[in-house]
mmCIF file of C-alpha atoms and ligand atoms in Angstrom:
data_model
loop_
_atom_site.group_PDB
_atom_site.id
_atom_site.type_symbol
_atom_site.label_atom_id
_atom_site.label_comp_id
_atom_site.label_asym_id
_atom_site.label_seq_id
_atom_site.Cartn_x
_atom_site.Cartn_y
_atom_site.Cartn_z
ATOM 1 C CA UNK A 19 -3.137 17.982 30.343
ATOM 2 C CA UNK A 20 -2.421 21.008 27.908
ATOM 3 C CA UNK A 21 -4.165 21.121 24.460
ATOM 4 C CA UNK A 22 -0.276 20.815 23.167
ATOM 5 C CA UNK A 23 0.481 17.123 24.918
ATOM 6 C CA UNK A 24 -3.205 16.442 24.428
ATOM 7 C CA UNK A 25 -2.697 16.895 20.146
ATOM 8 C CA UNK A 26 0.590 15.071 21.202
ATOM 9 C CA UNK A 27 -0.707 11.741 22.412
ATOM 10 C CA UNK A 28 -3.639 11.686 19.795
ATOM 11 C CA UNK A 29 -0.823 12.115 16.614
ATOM 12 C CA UNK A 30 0.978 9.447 18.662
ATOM 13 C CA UNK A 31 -1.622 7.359 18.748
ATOM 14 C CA UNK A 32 -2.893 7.786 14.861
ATOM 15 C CA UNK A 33 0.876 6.929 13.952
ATOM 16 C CA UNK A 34 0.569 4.019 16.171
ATOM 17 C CA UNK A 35 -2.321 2.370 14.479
ATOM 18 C CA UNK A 36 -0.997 3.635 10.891
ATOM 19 C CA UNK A 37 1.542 1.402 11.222
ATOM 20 C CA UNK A 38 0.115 -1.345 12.921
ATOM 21 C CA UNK A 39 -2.378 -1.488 9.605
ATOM 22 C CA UNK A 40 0.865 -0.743 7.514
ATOM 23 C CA UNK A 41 -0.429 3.078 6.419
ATOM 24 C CA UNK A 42 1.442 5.982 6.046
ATOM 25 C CA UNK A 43 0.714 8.047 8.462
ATOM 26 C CA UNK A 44 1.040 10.939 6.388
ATOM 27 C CA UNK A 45 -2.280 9.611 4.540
ATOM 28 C CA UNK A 46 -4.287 10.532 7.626
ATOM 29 C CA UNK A 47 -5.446 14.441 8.443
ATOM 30 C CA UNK A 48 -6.906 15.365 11.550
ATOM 31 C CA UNK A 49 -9.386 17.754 11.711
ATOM 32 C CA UNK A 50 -9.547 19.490 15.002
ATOM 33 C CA UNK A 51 -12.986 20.081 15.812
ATOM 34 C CA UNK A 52 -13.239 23.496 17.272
ATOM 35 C CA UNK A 53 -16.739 24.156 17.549
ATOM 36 C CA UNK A 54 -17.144 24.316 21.290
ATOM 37 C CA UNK A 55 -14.298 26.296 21.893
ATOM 38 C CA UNK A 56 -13.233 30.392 21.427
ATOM 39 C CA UNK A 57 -10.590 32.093 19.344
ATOM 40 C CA UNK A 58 -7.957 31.566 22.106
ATOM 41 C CA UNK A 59 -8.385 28.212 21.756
ATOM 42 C CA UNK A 60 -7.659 27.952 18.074
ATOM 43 C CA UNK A 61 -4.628 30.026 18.864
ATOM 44 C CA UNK A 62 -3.201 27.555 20.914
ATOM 45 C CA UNK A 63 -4.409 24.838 18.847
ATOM 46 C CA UNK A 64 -2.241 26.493 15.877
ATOM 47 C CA UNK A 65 0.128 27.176 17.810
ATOM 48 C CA UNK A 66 0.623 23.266 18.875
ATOM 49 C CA UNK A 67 0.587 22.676 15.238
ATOM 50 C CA UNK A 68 -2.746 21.767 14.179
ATOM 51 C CA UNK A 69 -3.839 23.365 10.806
ATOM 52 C CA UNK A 70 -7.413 22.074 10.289
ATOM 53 C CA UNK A 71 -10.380 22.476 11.906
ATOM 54 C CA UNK A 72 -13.714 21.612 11.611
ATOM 55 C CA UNK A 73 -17.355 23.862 12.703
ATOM 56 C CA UNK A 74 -20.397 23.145 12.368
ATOM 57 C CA UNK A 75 -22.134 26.505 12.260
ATOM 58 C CA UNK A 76 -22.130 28.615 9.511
ATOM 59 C CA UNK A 77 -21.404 31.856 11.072
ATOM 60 C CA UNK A 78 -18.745 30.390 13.922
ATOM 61 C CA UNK A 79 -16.880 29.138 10.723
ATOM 62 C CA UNK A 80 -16.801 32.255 9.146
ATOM 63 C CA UNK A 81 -15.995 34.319 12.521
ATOM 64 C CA UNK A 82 -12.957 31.978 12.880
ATOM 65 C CA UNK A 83 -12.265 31.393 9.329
ATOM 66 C CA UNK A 84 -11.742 35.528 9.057
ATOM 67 C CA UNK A 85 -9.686 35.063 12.189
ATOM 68 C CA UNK A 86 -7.365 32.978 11.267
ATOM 69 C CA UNK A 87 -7.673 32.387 7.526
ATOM 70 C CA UNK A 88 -4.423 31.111 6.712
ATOM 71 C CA UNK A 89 -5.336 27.715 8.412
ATOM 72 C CA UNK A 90 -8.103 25.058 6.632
ATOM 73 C CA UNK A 91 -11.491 25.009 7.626
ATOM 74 C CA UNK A 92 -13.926 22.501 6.895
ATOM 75 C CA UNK A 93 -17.164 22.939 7.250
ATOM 76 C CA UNK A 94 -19.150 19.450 9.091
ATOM 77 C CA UNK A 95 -22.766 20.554 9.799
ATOM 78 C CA UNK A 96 -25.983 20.607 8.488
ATOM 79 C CA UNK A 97 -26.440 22.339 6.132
ATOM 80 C CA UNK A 98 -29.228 24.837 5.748
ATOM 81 C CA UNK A 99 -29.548 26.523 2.074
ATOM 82 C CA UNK A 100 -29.671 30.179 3.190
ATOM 83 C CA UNK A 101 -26.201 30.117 5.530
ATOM 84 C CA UNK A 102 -24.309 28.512 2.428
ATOM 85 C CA UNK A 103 -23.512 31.449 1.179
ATOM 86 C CA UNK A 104 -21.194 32.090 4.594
ATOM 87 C CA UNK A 105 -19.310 28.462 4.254
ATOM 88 C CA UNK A 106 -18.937 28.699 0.105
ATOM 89 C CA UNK A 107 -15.472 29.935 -0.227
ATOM 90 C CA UNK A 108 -14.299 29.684 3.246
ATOM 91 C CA UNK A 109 -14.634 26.220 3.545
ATOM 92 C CA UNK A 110 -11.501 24.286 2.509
ATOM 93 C CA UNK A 111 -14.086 21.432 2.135
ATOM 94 C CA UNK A 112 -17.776 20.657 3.448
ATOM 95 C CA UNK A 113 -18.005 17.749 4.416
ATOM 96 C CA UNK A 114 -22.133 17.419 5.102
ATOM 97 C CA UNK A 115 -23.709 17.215 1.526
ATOM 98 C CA UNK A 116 -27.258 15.396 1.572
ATOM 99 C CA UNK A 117 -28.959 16.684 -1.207
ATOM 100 C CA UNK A 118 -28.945 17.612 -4.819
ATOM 101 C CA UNK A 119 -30.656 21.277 -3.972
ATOM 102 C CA UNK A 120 -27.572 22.089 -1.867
ATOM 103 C CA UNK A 121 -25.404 20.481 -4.284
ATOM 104 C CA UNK A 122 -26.742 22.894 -7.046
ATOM 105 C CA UNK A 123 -26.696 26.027 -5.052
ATOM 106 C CA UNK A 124 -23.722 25.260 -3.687
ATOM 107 C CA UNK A 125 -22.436 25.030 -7.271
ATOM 108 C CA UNK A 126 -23.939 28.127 -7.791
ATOM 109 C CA UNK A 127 -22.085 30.021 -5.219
ATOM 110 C CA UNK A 128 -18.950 28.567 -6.134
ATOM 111 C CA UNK A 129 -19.405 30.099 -10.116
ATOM 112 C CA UNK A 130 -20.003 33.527 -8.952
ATOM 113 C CA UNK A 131 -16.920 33.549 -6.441
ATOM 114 C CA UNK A 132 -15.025 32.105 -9.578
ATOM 115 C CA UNK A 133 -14.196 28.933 -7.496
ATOM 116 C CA UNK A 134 -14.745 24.733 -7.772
ATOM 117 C CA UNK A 135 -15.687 24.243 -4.206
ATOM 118 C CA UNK A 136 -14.718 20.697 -2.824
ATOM 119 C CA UNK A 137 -17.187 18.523 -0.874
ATOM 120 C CA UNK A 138 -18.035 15.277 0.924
ATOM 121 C CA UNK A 139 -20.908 13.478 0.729
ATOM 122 C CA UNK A 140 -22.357 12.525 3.572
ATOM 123 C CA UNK A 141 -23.568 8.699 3.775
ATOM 124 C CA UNK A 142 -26.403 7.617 6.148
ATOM 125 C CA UNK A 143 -25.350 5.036 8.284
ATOM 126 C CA UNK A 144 -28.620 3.565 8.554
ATOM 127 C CA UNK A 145 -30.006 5.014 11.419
ATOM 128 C CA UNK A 146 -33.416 6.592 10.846
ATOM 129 C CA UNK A 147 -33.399 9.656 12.599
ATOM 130 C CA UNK A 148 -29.766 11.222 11.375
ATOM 131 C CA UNK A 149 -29.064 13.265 8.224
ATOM 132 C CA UNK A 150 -27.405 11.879 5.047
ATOM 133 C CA UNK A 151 -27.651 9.931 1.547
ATOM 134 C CA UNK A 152 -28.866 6.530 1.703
ATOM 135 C CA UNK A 153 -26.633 4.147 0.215
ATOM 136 C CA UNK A 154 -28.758 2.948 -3.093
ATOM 137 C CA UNK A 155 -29.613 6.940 -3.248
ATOM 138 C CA UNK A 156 -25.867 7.717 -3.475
ATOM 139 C CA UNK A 157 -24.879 6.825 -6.827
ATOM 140 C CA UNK A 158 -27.704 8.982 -8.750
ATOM 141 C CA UNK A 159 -26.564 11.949 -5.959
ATOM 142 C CA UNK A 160 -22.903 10.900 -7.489
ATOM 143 C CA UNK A 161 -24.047 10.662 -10.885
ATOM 144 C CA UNK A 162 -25.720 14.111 -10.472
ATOM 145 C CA UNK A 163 -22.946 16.218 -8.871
ATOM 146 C CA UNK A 164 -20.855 15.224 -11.744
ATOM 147 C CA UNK A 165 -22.747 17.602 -14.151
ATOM 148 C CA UNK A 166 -21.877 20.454 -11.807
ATOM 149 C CA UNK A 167 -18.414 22.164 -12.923
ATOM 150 C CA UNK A 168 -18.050 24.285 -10.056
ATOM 151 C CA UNK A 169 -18.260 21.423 -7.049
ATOM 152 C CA UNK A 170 -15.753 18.761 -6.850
ATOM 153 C CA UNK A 171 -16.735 15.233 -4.716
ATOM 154 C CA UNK A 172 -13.398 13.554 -2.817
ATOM 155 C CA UNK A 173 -15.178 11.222 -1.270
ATOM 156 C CA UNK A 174 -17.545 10.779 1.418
ATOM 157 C CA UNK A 175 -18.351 11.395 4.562
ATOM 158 C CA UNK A 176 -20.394 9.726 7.974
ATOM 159 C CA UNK A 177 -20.564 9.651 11.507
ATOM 160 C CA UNK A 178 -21.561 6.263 13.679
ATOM 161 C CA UNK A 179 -23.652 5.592 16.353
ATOM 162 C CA UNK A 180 -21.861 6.417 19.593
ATOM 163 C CA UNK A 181 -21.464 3.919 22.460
ATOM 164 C CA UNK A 182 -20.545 0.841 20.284
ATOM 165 C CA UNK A 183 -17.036 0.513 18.724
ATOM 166 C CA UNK A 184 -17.802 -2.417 17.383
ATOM 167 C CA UNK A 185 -20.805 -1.205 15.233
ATOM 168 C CA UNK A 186 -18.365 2.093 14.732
ATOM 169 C CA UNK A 187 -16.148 -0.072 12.785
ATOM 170 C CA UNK A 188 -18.808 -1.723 10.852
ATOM 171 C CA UNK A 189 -20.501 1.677 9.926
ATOM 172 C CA UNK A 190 -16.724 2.749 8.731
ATOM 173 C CA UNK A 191 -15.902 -0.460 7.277
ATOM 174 C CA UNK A 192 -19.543 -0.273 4.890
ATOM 175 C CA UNK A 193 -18.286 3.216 3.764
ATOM 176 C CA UNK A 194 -14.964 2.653 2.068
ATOM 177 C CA UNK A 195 -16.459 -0.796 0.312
ATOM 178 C CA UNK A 196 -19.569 1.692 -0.536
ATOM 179 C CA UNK A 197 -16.569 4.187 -1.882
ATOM 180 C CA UNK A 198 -15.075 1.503 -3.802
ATOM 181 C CA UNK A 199 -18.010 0.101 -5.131
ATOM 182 C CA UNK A 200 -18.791 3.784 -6.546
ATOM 183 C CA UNK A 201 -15.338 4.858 -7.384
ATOM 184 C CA UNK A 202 -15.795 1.513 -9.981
ATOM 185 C CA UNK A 203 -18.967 2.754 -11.262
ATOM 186 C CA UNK A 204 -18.236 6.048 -12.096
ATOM 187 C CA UNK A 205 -15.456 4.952 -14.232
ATOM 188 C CA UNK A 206 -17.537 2.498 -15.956
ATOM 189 C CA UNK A 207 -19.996 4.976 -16.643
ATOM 190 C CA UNK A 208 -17.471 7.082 -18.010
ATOM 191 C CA UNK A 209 -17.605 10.138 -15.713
ATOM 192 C CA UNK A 210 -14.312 12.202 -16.466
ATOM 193 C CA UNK A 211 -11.912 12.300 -13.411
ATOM 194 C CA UNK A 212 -13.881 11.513 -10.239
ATOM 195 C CA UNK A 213 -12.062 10.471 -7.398
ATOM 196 C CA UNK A 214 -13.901 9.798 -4.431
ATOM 197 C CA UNK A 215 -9.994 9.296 -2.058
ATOM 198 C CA UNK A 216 -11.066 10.977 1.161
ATOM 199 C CA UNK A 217 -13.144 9.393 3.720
ATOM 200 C CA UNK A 218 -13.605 11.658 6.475
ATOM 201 C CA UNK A 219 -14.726 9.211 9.346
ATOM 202 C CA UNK A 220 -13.961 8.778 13.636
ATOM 203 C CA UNK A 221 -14.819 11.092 15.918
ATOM 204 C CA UNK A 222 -13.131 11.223 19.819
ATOM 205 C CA UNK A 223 -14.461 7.928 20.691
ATOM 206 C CA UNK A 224 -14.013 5.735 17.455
ATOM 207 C CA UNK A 225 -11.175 7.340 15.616
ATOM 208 C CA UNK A 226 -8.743 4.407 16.008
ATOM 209 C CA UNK A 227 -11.490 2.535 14.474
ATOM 210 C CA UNK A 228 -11.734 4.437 11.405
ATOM 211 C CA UNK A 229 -7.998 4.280 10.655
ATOM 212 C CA UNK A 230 -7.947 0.356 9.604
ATOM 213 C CA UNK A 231 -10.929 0.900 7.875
ATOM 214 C CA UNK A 232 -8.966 3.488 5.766
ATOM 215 C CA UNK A 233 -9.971 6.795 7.182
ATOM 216 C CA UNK A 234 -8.488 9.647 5.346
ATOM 217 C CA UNK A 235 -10.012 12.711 7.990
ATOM 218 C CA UNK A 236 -10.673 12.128 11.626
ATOM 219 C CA UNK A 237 -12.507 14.841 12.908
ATOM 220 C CA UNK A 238 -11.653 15.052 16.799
ATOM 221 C CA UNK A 239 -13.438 17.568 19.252
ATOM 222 C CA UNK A 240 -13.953 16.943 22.200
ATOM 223 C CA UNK A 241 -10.404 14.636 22.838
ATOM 224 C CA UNK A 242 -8.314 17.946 21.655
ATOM 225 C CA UNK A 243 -9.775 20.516 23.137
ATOM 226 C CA UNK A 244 -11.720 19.712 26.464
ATOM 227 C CA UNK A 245 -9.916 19.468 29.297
ATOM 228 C CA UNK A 246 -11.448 16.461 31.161
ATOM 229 C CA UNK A 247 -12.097 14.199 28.684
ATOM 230 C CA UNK A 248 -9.717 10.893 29.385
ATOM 231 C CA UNK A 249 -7.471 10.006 26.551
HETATM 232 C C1 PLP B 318 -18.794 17.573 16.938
HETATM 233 C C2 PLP B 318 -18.486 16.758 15.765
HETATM 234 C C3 PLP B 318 -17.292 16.000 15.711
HETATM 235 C C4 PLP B 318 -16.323 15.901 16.876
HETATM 236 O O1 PLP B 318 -16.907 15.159 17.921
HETATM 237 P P1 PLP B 318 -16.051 14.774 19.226
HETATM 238 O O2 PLP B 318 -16.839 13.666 19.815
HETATM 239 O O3 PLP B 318 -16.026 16.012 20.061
HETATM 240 O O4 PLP B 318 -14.711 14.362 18.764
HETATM 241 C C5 PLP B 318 -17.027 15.303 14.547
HETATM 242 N N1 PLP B 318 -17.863 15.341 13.491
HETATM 243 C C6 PLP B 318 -19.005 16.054 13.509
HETATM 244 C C7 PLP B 318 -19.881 16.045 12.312
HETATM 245 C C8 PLP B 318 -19.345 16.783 14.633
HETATM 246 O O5 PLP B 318 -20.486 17.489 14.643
#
């Protein structure tokens, strides 16, 4: 199947289970994850109509990002403090915050270049060995950012454990009550316009689980762009 029918059947699909959930589809960005794949690929990508994509590697996001820099690209690795200076600025939005250091330099960055830089945080699903905030860490993190005027937080981000959907939707359905719960508590403690909308959530396997559960970004690799995995 071409990249073209492939982007096809996966819009068809998130339409599908916007309105079986009674969203607008329109609410619901996919990020095509590009990471394992050249600039020829993002051509064609583009040229089948998708306008975000998502890397993980500093310098393969700015490579691609100075390639083709009318199109959005979202930064959703780890983040390492001395390669920020290659995502500030390019980045439409990073989407892998996990710590007040990187929040601060980031904020830095984003001064100099004259910029407010928007970010995700990312939310630790509770597995031990994988990046991102813990839950009862997040609103201090929250509270934190907030005193930064050159970062902006829409919302949060996290990835499940692969190989259960049912625990997918769990893990998604914990982060939009966690975004709800903090959305509340920001206003209440008065913190001037934060709006924590986006939840960038589903991968290839678990993306139609992360629609009901109010998914605002579905980051999808592998189920655009390789050619044998079966939609
Ligand atoms: C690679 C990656 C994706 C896409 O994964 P697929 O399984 O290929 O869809 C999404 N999010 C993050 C953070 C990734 O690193």
């Amino acid at each position: 199947m071409s990249l073209e029918k492939r982007y096809a059947r996966i819009e068809q699909e998130v339409h599908a289970s916007c309105d079986a959930c009674g969203r607008d589809a329109r609410e619901v960005k996919i990020i095509g994850v590009s990471k394992t794949v050249g600039l020829d690929a993002v051509a064609q990508a583009v040229a089948a109509g998708i306008h975000d994509f998502g890397e993980n590697r500093p310098d393969e996001l700015a490579r691609k990002h100075d390639a083709f820099p009318d199109e959005r690209w979202h930064f959703i690795g780890n983040i390492q403090s001395r390669q920020l200076s290659s995502v500030v600025g390019r980045a439409c939005l990073i989407h892998s915050l996990c710590t007040l250091r990187h929040a601060e330099k980031i904020d830095r960055l984003a001064e100099g270049l004259g910029i407010v830089q928007d970010v995700l945080i990312e939310v630790n699903d509770g597995e031990p060995n994988k990046q991102g905030v813990q839950p009862d860490e997040l609103y201090d993190m929250l509270m934190a950012c907030s005193k930064l005027s050159h970062i902006r937080v829409c919302g949060l981000m996290t990835m499940a454990v692969r190989g259960s959907l049912e625990d997918a939707r769990a893990t998604f359905c914990d982060l939009r009550i966690l975004r709800d719960t903090m959305q509340s508590k920001l206003e209440r403690s008065g913190v001037q316009g934060a709006d924590l909308h986006e939840l960038s959530m589903g991968m290839s396997e678990d993306y139609l689980e992360a629609i009901p559960q109010g998914a605002t970004m579905v980051r999808v690799g592998r189920a655009i762009f390789s050619d044998d995995y079966a939609l």
